[in-house]
Coordinates of C-alpha atoms (C1' of nucleotides) in Angstrom, one line a residue:
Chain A
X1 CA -2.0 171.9 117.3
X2 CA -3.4 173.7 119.9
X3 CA -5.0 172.2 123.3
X4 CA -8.0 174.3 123.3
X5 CA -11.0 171.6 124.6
X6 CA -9.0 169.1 125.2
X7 CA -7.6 167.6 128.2
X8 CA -4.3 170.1 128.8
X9 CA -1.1 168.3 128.6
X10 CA -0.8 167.0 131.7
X11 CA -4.0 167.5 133.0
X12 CA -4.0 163.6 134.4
X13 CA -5.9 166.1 137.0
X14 CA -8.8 164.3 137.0
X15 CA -11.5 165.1 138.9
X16 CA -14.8 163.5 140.5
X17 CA -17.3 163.6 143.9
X18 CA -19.5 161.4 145.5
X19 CA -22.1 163.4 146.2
X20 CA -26.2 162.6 145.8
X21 CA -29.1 163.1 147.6
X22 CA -30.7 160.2 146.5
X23 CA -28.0 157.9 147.2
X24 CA -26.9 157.8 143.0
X25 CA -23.4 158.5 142.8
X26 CA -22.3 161.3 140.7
X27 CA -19.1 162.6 138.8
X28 CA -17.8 165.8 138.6
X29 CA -15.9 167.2 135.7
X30 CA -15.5 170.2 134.9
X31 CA -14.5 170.8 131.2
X32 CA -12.8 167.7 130.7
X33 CA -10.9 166.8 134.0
X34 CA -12.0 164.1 135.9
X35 CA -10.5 162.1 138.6
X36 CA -9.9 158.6 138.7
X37 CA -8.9 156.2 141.2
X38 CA -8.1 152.5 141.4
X39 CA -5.9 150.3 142.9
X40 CA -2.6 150.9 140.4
X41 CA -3.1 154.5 140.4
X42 CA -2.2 156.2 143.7
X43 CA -4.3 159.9 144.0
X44 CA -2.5 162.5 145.6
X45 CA -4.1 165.9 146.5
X46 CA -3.3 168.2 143.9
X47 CA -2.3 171.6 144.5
X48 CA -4.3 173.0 141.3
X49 CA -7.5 172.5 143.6
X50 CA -7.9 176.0 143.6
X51 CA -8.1 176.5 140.1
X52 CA -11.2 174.6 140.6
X53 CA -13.4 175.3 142.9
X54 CA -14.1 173.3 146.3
X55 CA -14.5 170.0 145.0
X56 CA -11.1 168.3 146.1
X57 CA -8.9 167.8 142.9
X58 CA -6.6 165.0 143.1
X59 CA -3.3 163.8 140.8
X60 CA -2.9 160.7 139.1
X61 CA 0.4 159.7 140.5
X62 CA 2.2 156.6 138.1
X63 CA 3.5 153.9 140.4
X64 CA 6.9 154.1 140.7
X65 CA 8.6 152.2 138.3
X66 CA 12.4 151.0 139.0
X67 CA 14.7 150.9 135.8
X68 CA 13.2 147.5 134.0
X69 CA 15.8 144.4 134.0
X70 CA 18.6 144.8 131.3
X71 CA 18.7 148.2 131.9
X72 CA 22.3 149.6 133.1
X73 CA 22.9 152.9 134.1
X74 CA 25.4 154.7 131.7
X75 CA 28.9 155.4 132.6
X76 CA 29.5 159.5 133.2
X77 CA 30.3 161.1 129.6
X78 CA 33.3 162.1 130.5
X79 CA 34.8 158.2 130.8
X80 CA 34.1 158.2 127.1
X81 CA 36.5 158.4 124.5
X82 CA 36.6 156.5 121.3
X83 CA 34.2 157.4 118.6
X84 CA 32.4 153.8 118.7
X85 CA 32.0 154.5 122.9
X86 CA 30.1 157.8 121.9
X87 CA 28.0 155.4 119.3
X88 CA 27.2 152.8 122.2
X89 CA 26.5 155.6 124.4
X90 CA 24.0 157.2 122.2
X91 CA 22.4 153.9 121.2
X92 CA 22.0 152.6 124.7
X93 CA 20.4 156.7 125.4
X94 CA 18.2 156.1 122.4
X95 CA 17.1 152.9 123.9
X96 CA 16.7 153.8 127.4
X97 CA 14.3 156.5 126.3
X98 CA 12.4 154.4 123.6
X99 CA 11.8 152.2 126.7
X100 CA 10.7 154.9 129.0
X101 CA 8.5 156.3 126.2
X102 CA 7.1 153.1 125.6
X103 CA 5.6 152.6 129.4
X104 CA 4.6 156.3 129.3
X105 CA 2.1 155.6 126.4
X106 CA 1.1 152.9 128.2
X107 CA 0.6 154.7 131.2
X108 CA -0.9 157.4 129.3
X109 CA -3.6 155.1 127.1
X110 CA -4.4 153.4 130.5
X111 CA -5.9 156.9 131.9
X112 CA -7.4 158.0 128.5
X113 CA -9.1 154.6 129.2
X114 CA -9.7 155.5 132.8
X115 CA -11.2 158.9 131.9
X116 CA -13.6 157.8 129.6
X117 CA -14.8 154.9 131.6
X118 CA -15.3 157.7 133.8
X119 CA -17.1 160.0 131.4
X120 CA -19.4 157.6 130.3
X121 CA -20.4 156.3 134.2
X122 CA -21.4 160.2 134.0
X123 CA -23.1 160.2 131.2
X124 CA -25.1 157.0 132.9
X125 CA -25.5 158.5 135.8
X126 CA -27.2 161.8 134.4
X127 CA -29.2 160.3 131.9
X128 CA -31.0 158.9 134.8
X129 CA -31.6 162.0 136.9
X130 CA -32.7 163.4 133.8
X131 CA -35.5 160.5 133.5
X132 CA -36.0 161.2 137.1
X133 CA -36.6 164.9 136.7
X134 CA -38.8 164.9 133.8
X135 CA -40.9 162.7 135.6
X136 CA -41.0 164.6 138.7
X137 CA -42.1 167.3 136.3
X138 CA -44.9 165.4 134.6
X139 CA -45.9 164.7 138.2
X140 CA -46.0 168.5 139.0
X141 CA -47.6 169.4 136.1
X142 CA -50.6 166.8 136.8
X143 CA -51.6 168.4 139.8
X144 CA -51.0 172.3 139.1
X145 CA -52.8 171.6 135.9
X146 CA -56.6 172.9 136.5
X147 CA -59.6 170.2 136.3
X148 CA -60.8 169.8 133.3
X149 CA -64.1 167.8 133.8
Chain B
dT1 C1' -11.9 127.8 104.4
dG2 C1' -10.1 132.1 102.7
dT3 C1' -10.9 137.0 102.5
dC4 C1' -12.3 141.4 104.1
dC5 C1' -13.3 144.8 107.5
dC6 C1' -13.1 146.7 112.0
dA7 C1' -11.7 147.6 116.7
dG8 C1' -8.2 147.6 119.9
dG9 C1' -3.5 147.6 121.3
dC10 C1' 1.3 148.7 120.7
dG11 C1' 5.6 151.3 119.4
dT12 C1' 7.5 155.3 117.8
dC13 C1' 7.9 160.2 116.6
dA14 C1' 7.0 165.0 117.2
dG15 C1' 5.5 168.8 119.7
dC16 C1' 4.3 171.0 123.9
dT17 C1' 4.9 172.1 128.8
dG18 C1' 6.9 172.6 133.3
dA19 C1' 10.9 172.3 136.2
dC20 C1' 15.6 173.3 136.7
Chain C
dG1 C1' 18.4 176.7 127.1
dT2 C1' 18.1 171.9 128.4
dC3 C1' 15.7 168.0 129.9
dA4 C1' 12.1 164.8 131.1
dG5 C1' 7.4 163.6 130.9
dC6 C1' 2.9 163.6 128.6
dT7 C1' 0.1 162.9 124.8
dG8 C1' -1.8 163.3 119.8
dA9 C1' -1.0 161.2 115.5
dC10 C1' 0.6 157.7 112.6
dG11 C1' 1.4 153.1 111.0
dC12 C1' 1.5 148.3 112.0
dC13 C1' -0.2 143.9 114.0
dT14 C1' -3.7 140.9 115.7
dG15 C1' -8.1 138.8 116.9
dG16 C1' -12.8 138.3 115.9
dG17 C1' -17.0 138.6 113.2
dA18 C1' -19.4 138.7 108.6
dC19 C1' -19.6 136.9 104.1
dA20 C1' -19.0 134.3 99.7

DNA sequence: TGTCCCAGGCGTCAGCTGAC
DNA sequence: GTCAGCTGACGCCTGGGACA
């Protein structure tokens, strides 16, 4: 599988402006970042901004999450020694990193979510300056077109 | 009421990528 | 090379709507 269109791995480098002249609000993304901020997500400023242009790029930064209850931290590997230790060890590994795994496809779901809330506010957004200019051009047409009468 | 279908969410695995 | 994090893909579960 290759990443070519889609959002690079990694690329929670989302990106979007405020920016009208009619007072609409507008999101950019170009290709398929976008940026996205609420109240869980904290945004950082990105140092791939230049790969970008001037709009400022920011990071989708996870809140920081402390180990979950239940969750002890494993004794050093070298404090092991029987056979069924190395067992526990590896299961308690395996779970640990089922468990991290498991809030990272949360995490990750919850900005695929994000992003395409965002995408389609876009898509709202220039599906009505598109109204707007086709209007504008019906107006302009109406009164370069010659009189007819 | 029981059944079917669909959408959405979740957990897990596998592969990729960047950092060290 | 190893490790940790991210994410696509897959299968499973569940709730809700349509239908007989």
């Amino acid at each position: 599988m290759t990443n070519s269109g889609a959002p690079p791995p990694g690329a929670t480098i989302v990106q979007y402006a405020a920016q009208s002249a009619d007072g609409t609000q507008q999101f950019f993304v170009p290709g398929s970042q976008v940026v996205v901020q609420d109240e869980e997500t904290e945004l950082a400023p990105s140092h791939m901004a230049a790969a970008t242009g001037d709009m400022p790029t920011y990071q989708i930064r996870a809140p920081t999450t402390a180990l979950p209850q239940g969750v002890v931290m494993a004794a050093s590997p070298g404090s092991l020694h029987s056979p069924q230790q190395l067992a526990e060890e590896a299961t308690r590994k395996r779970e640990l990193r089922l468990m991290k795994n498991r809030e990272a496809a949360k995490e990750c779901r919850r900005r695929k979510k994000e992003y395409v809330k965002c995408l389609e506010s876009r898509v709202a957004v220039l599906e009505v300056q598109n109204k707007k200019l086709i209007e504008e051009l019906e107006t302009l047409k109406d009164i370069c077109s010659p009189k007819t009468d």
